[in-house]
PDB file of C-alpha atoms in Angstrom:
ATOM      1  CA  UNK A   1      31.002  23.137   2.718  1.00 78.00           C
ATOM      2  CA  UNK A   2      27.895  25.247   2.507  1.00 86.00           C
ATOM      3  CA  UNK A   3      24.937  25.956   4.733  1.00 91.00           C
ATOM      4  CA  UNK A   4      21.858  28.145   4.949  1.00 94.00           C
ATOM      5  CA  UNK A   5      20.127  29.588   7.987  1.00 96.00           C
ATOM      6  CA  UNK A   6      16.665  31.048   7.765  1.00 96.00           C
ATOM      7  CA  UNK A   7      15.880  33.177  10.787  1.00 94.00           C
ATOM      8  CA  UNK A   8      12.327  32.695  11.939  1.00 93.00           C
ATOM      9  CA  UNK A   9      10.399  29.567  11.062  1.00 93.00           C
ATOM     10  CA  UNK A  10       7.131  31.537  11.059  1.00 96.00           C
ATOM     11  CA  UNK A  11       6.475  35.127   9.990  1.00 97.00           C
ATOM     12  CA  UNK A  12       3.076  36.792  10.162  1.00 98.00           C
ATOM     13  CA  UNK A  13       2.207  40.083   8.471  1.00 97.00           C
ATOM     14  CA  UNK A  14      -0.936  42.006   7.701  1.00 98.00           C
ATOM     15  CA  UNK A  15      -2.125  42.348   4.133  1.00 97.00           C
ATOM     16  CA  UNK A  16      -0.417  45.372   2.585  1.00 97.00           C
ATOM     17  CA  UNK A  17       2.496  45.298   5.033  1.00 98.00           C
ATOM     18  CA  UNK A  18       6.163  44.793   4.222  1.00 98.00           C
ATOM     19  CA  UNK A  19       7.369  41.208   3.976  1.00 98.00           C
ATOM     20  CA  UNK A  20      10.923  40.453   5.154  1.00 98.00           C
ATOM     21  CA  UNK A  21      12.214  36.885   5.237  1.00 98.00           C
ATOM     22  CA  UNK A  22      15.782  36.447   6.419  1.00 98.00           C
ATOM     23  CA  UNK A  23      18.459  34.172   4.992  1.00 97.00           C
ATOM     24  CA  UNK A  24      22.117  33.887   5.913  1.00 96.00           C
ATOM     25  CA  UNK A  25      24.489  31.562   4.128  1.00 94.00           C
ATOM     26  CA  UNK A  26      27.896  30.037   4.489  1.00 91.00           C
ATOM     27  CA  UNK A  27      29.895  28.998   1.457  1.00 84.00           C
ATOM     28  CA  UNK A  28      33.566  28.255   0.810  1.00 78.00           C
ATOM     29  CA  UNK A  29      33.259  29.573  -2.756  1.00 79.00           C
ATOM     30  CA  UNK A  30      31.341  32.521  -4.225  1.00 80.00           C
ATOM     31  CA  UNK A  31      27.727  31.508  -3.704  1.00 83.00           C
ATOM     32  CA  UNK A  32      24.862  31.101  -6.058  1.00 91.00           C
ATOM     33  CA  UNK A  33      21.705  31.834  -4.076  1.00 94.00           C
ATOM     34  CA  UNK A  34      18.062  31.106  -4.692  1.00 95.00           C
ATOM     35  CA  UNK A  35      14.671  31.700  -3.120  1.00 97.00           C
ATOM     36  CA  UNK A  36      11.879  29.210  -3.726  1.00 97.00           C
ATOM     37  CA  UNK A  37       8.214  29.203  -2.701  1.00 97.00           C
ATOM     38  CA  UNK A  38       6.141  26.153  -1.831  1.00 96.00           C
ATOM     39  CA  UNK A  39       2.364  26.000  -1.611  1.00 94.00           C
ATOM     40  CA  UNK A  40       0.715  23.149   0.328  1.00 89.00           C
ATOM     41  CA  UNK A  41       1.177  19.698  -1.198  1.00 87.00           C
ATOM     42  CA  UNK A  42       3.155  21.058  -4.124  1.00 92.00           C
ATOM     43  CA  UNK A  43       6.757  21.207  -5.188  1.00 93.00           C
ATOM     44  CA  UNK A  44       9.005  24.254  -4.958  1.00 96.00           C
ATOM     45  CA  UNK A  45       8.861  27.064  -7.491  1.00 96.00           C
ATOM     46  CA  UNK A  46      11.711  29.443  -8.200  1.00 96.00           C
ATOM     47  CA  UNK A  47      11.119  33.019  -7.015  1.00 97.00           C
ATOM     48  CA  UNK A  48      14.488  34.531  -7.882  1.00 95.00           C
ATOM     49  CA  UNK A  49      18.184  33.805  -8.087  1.00 93.00           C
ATOM     50  CA  UNK A  50      21.492  35.560  -7.532  1.00 91.00           C
ATOM     51  CA  UNK A  51      24.428  34.405  -9.627  1.00 83.00           C
ATOM     52  CA  UNK A  52      26.756  37.298 -10.389  1.00 79.00           C
ATOM     53  CA  UNK A  53      26.394  40.982 -11.158  1.00 80.00           C
ATOM     54  CA  UNK A  54      23.715  43.197  -9.643  1.00 83.00           C
ATOM     55  CA  UNK A  55      23.256  42.568  -5.950  1.00 88.00           C
ATOM     56  CA  UNK A  56      19.568  43.513  -5.954  1.00 94.00           C
ATOM     57  CA  UNK A  57      17.643  40.770  -7.665  1.00 95.00           C
ATOM     58  CA  UNK A  58      14.023  41.042  -8.756  1.00 95.00           C
ATOM     59  CA  UNK A  59      11.826  37.994  -8.954  1.00 95.00           C
ATOM     60  CA  UNK A  60       8.273  37.020  -9.670  1.00 94.00           C
ATOM     61  CA  UNK A  61       5.176  38.250  -7.836  1.00 94.00           C
ATOM     62  CA  UNK A  62       6.866  41.482  -6.705  1.00 96.00           C
ATOM     63  CA  UNK A  63       9.550  39.841  -4.578  1.00 97.00           C
ATOM     64  CA  UNK A  64      13.158  40.940  -4.526  1.00 97.00           C
ATOM     65  CA  UNK A  65      16.286  40.047  -2.595  1.00 97.00           C
ATOM     66  CA  UNK A  66      19.567  41.773  -1.916  1.00 95.00           C
ATOM     67  CA  UNK A  67      22.870  39.953  -1.812  1.00 93.00           C
ATOM     68  CA  UNK A  68      25.163  41.384   0.888  1.00 93.00           C
ATOM     69  CA  UNK A  69      28.528  39.683   0.860  1.00 90.00           C
ATOM     70  CA  UNK A  70      29.786  41.481   3.962  1.00 91.00           C
ATOM     71  CA  UNK A  71      26.811  40.218   5.954  1.00 93.00           C
ATOM     72  CA  UNK A  72      26.582  36.832   4.157  1.00 93.00           C
ATOM     73  CA  UNK A  73      22.880  37.524   3.748  1.00 95.00           C
ATOM     74  CA  UNK A  74      20.267  37.207   1.033  1.00 96.00           C
ATOM     75  CA  UNK A  75      17.045  38.481   2.588  1.00 97.00           C
ATOM     76  CA  UNK A  76      13.772  38.341   0.657  1.00 98.00           C
ATOM     77  CA  UNK A  77      11.414  41.319   0.651  1.00 98.00           C
ATOM     78  CA  UNK A  78       8.123  42.437  -0.811  1.00 98.00           C
ATOM     79  CA  UNK A  79       6.780  45.957  -0.208  1.00 97.00           C
ATOM     80  CA  UNK A  80       3.134  44.982   0.174  1.00 97.00           C
ATOM     81  CA  UNK A  81       1.906  41.531   1.175  1.00 97.00           C
ATOM     82  CA  UNK A  82      -1.024  39.906  -0.555  1.00 97.00           C
ATOM     83  CA  UNK A  83      -3.147  37.076   0.765  1.00 97.00           C
ATOM     84  CA  UNK A  84      -1.871  34.875  -2.053  1.00 96.00           C
ATOM     85  CA  UNK A  85       1.694  35.224  -0.702  1.00 97.00           C
ATOM     86  CA  UNK A  86       0.879  32.890   2.185  1.00 97.00           C
ATOM     87  CA  UNK A  87       3.182  29.905   1.653  1.00 97.00           C
ATOM     88  CA  UNK A  88       6.480  28.410   2.791  1.00 96.00           C
ATOM     89  CA  UNK A  89       9.667  30.009   1.518  1.00 97.00           C
ATOM     90  CA  UNK A  90      13.053  28.362   1.164  1.00 97.00           C
ATOM     91  CA  UNK A  91      16.470  29.904   0.682  1.00 97.00           C
ATOM     92  CA  UNK A  92      19.110  27.747  -1.016  1.00 95.00           C
ATOM     93  CA  UNK A  93      22.795  27.933  -1.876  1.00 92.00           C
ATOM     94  CA  UNK A  94      24.136  25.953  -4.817  1.00 87.00           C
ATOM     95  CA  UNK A  95      27.621  24.733  -5.636  1.00 80.00           C
ATOM     96  CA  UNK A  96      28.681  22.184  -8.253  1.00 74.00           C
ATOM     97  CA  UNK A  97      25.057  21.529  -9.100  1.00 72.00           C
ATOM     98  CA  UNK A  98      24.174  20.505  -5.547  1.00 82.00           C
ATOM     99  CA  UNK A  99      21.880  22.677  -3.441  1.00 88.00           C
ATOM    100  CA  UNK A 100      21.617  23.103   0.301  1.00 91.00           C
ATOM    101  CA  UNK A 101      18.271  24.389   1.540  1.00 94.00           C
ATOM    102  CA  UNK A 102      17.309  26.252   4.663  1.00 94.00           C
ATOM    103  CA  UNK A 103      14.634  24.875   6.955  1.00 94.00           C
ATOM    104  CA  UNK A 104      12.015  27.190   5.483  1.00 95.00           C
ATOM    105  CA  UNK A 105       9.905  30.109   6.717  1.00 96.00           C
ATOM    106  CA  UNK A 106       6.135  29.899   6.737  1.00 96.00           C
ATOM    107  CA  UNK A 107       4.554  33.216   5.832  1.00 97.00           C
ATOM    108  CA  UNK A 108       1.062  33.957   7.117  1.00 97.00           C
ATOM    109  CA  UNK A 109      -0.821  36.974   5.766  1.00 97.00           C
ATOM    110  CA  UNK A 110      -3.623  38.354   7.928  1.00 97.00           C
ATOM    111  CA  UNK A 111      -6.537  40.203   6.353  1.00 95.00           C
TER     112      UNK A 111
ATOM    113  CA  UNK B   1       4.653  21.813 -21.535  1.00 66.00           C
ATOM    114  CA  UNK B   2       7.955  20.657 -20.133  1.00 73.00           C
ATOM    115  CA  UNK B   3       8.122  19.601 -16.546  1.00 94.00           C
ATOM    116  CA  UNK B   4       8.632  16.921 -13.950  1.00 96.00           C
ATOM    117  CA  UNK B   5       6.037  14.292 -13.206  1.00 96.00           C
ATOM    118  CA  UNK B   6       6.022  12.379  -9.950  1.00 97.00           C
ATOM    119  CA  UNK B   7       3.726   9.448  -9.356  1.00 94.00           C
ATOM    120  CA  UNK B   8       1.797   8.436  -7.451  1.00 94.00           C
ATOM    121  CA  UNK B   9       0.682  11.497  -5.505  1.00 95.00           C
ATOM    122  CA  UNK B  10      -0.040   9.385  -2.409  1.00 95.00           C
ATOM    123  CA  UNK B  11       1.506   6.023  -1.562  1.00 93.00           C
ATOM    124  CA  UNK B  12       1.013   3.643   1.316  1.00 91.00           C
ATOM    125  CA  UNK B  13       3.506   1.046   2.424  1.00 87.00           C
ATOM    126  CA  UNK B  14       3.135  -1.923   4.672  1.00 88.00           C
ATOM    127  CA  UNK B  15       5.867  -2.799   7.119  1.00 85.00           C
ATOM    128  CA  UNK B  16       8.654  -4.761   5.432  1.00 86.00           C
ATOM    129  CA  UNK B  17       7.752  -3.729   1.900  1.00 90.00           C
ATOM    130  CA  UNK B  18       9.851  -1.933  -0.673  1.00 93.00           C
ATOM    131  CA  UNK B  19       8.098   0.770  -2.677  1.00 94.00           C
ATOM    132  CA  UNK B  20       9.237   2.691  -5.748  1.00 96.00           C
ATOM    133  CA  UNK B  21       8.477   6.325  -6.442  1.00 97.00           C
ATOM    134  CA  UNK B  22       8.489   7.428 -10.044  1.00 97.00           C
ATOM    135  CA  UNK B  23      10.055  10.625 -11.391  1.00 98.00           C
ATOM    136  CA  UNK B  24      10.056  11.532 -15.082  1.00 98.00           C
ATOM    137  CA  UNK B  25      11.224  14.775 -16.706  1.00 97.00           C
ATOM    138  CA  UNK B  26      10.954  16.074 -20.268  1.00 96.00           C
ATOM    139  CA  UNK B  27      13.143  19.130 -19.750  1.00 95.00           C
ATOM    140  CA  UNK B  28      16.224  17.450 -21.235  1.00 95.00           C
ATOM    141  CA  UNK B  29      18.035  18.083 -17.961  1.00 95.00           C
ATOM    142  CA  UNK B  30      21.198  16.171 -17.169  1.00 94.00           C
ATOM    143  CA  UNK B  31      20.930  16.324 -13.379  1.00 94.00           C
ATOM    144  CA  UNK B  32      18.193  14.862 -11.189  1.00 96.00           C
ATOM    145  CA  UNK B  33      17.687  14.834  -7.441  1.00 96.00           C
ATOM    146  CA  UNK B  34      15.595  13.228  -4.724  1.00 98.00           C
ATOM    147  CA  UNK B  35      14.753  15.061  -1.519  1.00 97.00           C
ATOM    148  CA  UNK B  36      12.895  14.126   1.602  1.00 97.00           C
ATOM    149  CA  UNK B  37      10.825  16.802   3.323  1.00 96.00           C
ATOM    150  CA  UNK B  38       9.686  16.542   6.933  1.00 92.00           C
ATOM    151  CA  UNK B  39       7.836  19.297   8.799  1.00 83.00           C
ATOM    152  CA  UNK B  40      10.216  21.972  10.043  1.00 77.00           C
ATOM    153  CA  UNK B  41      13.289  20.316   8.563  1.00 80.00           C
ATOM    154  CA  UNK B  42      13.412  21.712   5.067  1.00 87.00           C
ATOM    155  CA  UNK B  43      14.663  19.514   2.256  1.00 93.00           C
ATOM    156  CA  UNK B  44      17.261  16.826   2.784  1.00 94.00           C
ATOM    157  CA  UNK B  45      19.089  15.324  -0.174  1.00 94.00           C
ATOM    158  CA  UNK B  46      18.745  11.559  -0.574  1.00 97.00           C
ATOM    159  CA  UNK B  47      20.457  10.853  -3.909  1.00 97.00           C
ATOM    160  CA  UNK B  48      21.443  12.811  -6.973  1.00 95.00           C
ATOM    161  CA  UNK B  49      22.561  12.008 -10.480  1.00 95.00           C
ATOM    162  CA  UNK B  50      24.469  14.335 -12.752  1.00 93.00           C
ATOM    163  CA  UNK B  51      24.528  12.028 -15.746  1.00 94.00           C
ATOM    164  CA  UNK B  52      22.937   8.819 -16.982  1.00 95.00           C
ATOM    165  CA  UNK B  53      24.230   5.622 -15.340  1.00 95.00           C
ATOM    166  CA  UNK B  54      25.855   7.540 -12.510  1.00 95.00           C
ATOM    167  CA  UNK B  55      24.517   8.704  -9.141  1.00 96.00           C
ATOM    168  CA  UNK B  56      25.826   9.754  -5.740  1.00 95.00           C
ATOM    169  CA  UNK B  57      24.568   9.467  -2.197  1.00 96.00           C
ATOM    170  CA  UNK B  58      23.247  12.566  -0.556  1.00 94.00           C
ATOM    171  CA  UNK B  59      23.018  13.316   3.132  1.00 92.00           C
ATOM    172  CA  UNK B  60      20.434  10.674   4.067  1.00 95.00           C
ATOM    173  CA  UNK B  61      20.851   7.797   1.580  1.00 97.00           C
ATOM    174  CA  UNK B  62      20.527   4.918   4.062  1.00 96.00           C
ATOM    175  CA  UNK B  63      17.456   2.813   3.349  1.00 96.00           C
ATOM    176  CA  UNK B  64      17.003   4.196  -0.159  1.00 97.00           C
ATOM    177  CA  UNK B  65      18.188   3.153  -3.628  1.00 97.00           C
ATOM    178  CA  UNK B  66      18.000   4.728  -7.092  1.00 98.00           C
ATOM    179  CA  UNK B  67      18.795   4.007 -10.719  1.00 97.00           C
ATOM    180  CA  UNK B  68      19.432   6.272 -13.685  1.00 98.00           C
ATOM    181  CA  UNK B  69      19.172   4.148 -16.812  1.00 97.00           C
ATOM    182  CA  UNK B  70      17.547   6.868 -18.887  1.00 97.00           C
ATOM    183  CA  UNK B  71      18.044  10.607 -18.915  1.00 97.00           C
ATOM    184  CA  UNK B  72      14.344  11.204 -18.386  1.00 97.00           C
ATOM    185  CA  UNK B  73      13.821   8.886 -15.425  1.00 98.00           C
ATOM    186  CA  UNK B  74      15.172   8.688 -11.883  1.00 98.00           C
ATOM    187  CA  UNK B  75      13.078   6.282  -9.753  1.00 98.00           C
ATOM    188  CA  UNK B  76      13.573   6.082  -5.992  1.00 98.00           C
ATOM    189  CA  UNK B  77      13.052   2.858  -4.045  1.00 97.00           C
ATOM    190  CA  UNK B  78      12.294   3.125  -0.357  1.00 95.00           C
ATOM    191  CA  UNK B  79      13.459  -0.160   1.091  1.00 94.00           C
ATOM    192  CA  UNK B  80      12.344  -1.957   4.229  1.00 89.00           C
ATOM    193  CA  UNK B  81      15.637  -0.844   5.779  1.00 87.00           C
ATOM    194  CA  UNK B  82      14.302   2.712   5.974  1.00 88.00           C
ATOM    195  CA  UNK B  83      12.753   2.670   9.430  1.00 86.00           C
ATOM    196  CA  UNK B  84      10.940   5.987   9.264  1.00 90.00           C
ATOM    197  CA  UNK B  85       9.804   6.379   5.656  1.00 91.00           C
ATOM    198  CA  UNK B  86       6.728   8.526   6.269  1.00 93.00           C
ATOM    199  CA  UNK B  87       7.494  11.834   4.544  1.00 95.00           C
ATOM    200  CA  UNK B  88       6.917  14.000   1.496  1.00 96.00           C
ATOM    201  CA  UNK B  89       9.332  13.105  -1.309  1.00 97.00           C
ATOM    202  CA  UNK B  90      10.328  15.631  -3.939  1.00 97.00           C
ATOM    203  CA  UNK B  91      12.104  15.002  -7.206  1.00 98.00           C
ATOM    204  CA  UNK B  92      13.933  17.800  -8.998  1.00 96.00           C
ATOM    205  CA  UNK B  93      16.036  18.324 -12.079  1.00 96.00           C
ATOM    206  CA  UNK B  94      18.410  20.941 -13.426  1.00 93.00           C
ATOM    207  CA  UNK B  95      20.834  21.462 -16.278  1.00 90.00           C
ATOM    208  CA  UNK B  96      23.525  20.725 -13.705  1.00 80.00           C
ATOM    209  CA  UNK B  97      25.279  24.037 -14.014  1.00 77.00           C
ATOM    210  CA  UNK B  98      26.419  25.600 -10.776  1.00 74.00           C
ATOM    211  CA  UNK B  99      24.281  28.688 -11.224  1.00 80.00           C
ATOM    212  CA  UNK B 100      21.143  26.948 -12.412  1.00 86.00           C
ATOM    213  CA  UNK B 101      17.975  26.521 -10.349  1.00 90.00           C
ATOM    214  CA  UNK B 102      16.232  23.240  -9.790  1.00 93.00           C
ATOM    215  CA  UNK B 103      12.805  22.416 -11.182  1.00 95.00           C
ATOM    216  CA  UNK B 104      10.564  20.401  -8.895  1.00 96.00           C
ATOM    217  CA  UNK B 105       7.785  17.894  -9.290  1.00 97.00           C
ATOM    218  CA  UNK B 106       4.666  18.066  -7.116  1.00 96.00           C
ATOM    219  CA  UNK B 107       5.841  15.377  -4.748  1.00 96.00           C
ATOM    220  CA  UNK B 108       4.755  11.981  -3.453  1.00 96.00           C
ATOM    221  CA  UNK B 109       3.450  11.609   0.082  1.00 95.00           C
ATOM    222  CA  UNK B 110       4.408   8.233   1.524  1.00 94.00           C
ATOM    223  CA  UNK B 111       2.669   6.834   4.584  1.00 93.00           C
ATOM    224  CA  UNK B 112       3.009   3.608   6.535  1.00 86.00           C
ATOM    225  CA  UNK B 113      -0.038   1.421   7.066  1.00 82.00           C
TER     226      UNK B 113
END
């Protein structure tokens, strides 16, 4: 069994501020973890993924995430928010080709 | 460019009608998926198929049906048995490997008249 919990359904930051979106997972096998972004009325786009190896993963648009096994976490960060980062973000865990998604976090960026 | 095409973008259904949502991919992916998205509930898996002519129920399959006769196509039928069909439906595909991401279409928004 696997599950994902995203803490905070809404996060608001000022432009230029640090972005931190939280994700905790549960998995009975070593997890493969993903972050996706969704803009209004569109599908999801892959931001980054953790499979094996380096625990700090870099993705597109300046985002990165750190896999912490001891904390079962995979939080997404970006040092400086941009207005174009406003979107909904989903964390997912995948096993045997089947993904379980969190409920999503809506990021608002204030000018 | 390779990708996933969902059609139509918007769909309206009358009470008691079945409707079919189209999903086509040219990524040569083996696995395809259908999700339902409701506000604040993330994505819920309806059906998935890991190979042609085979598919499995997801978490919320009641009131839905699928077929996978071709690798490129995975249509979803929302039947009249689905009592609350209004939602955003997303189709995705992947190579099927455990560590592979899914590629998504742009969705179909279904509403009841």
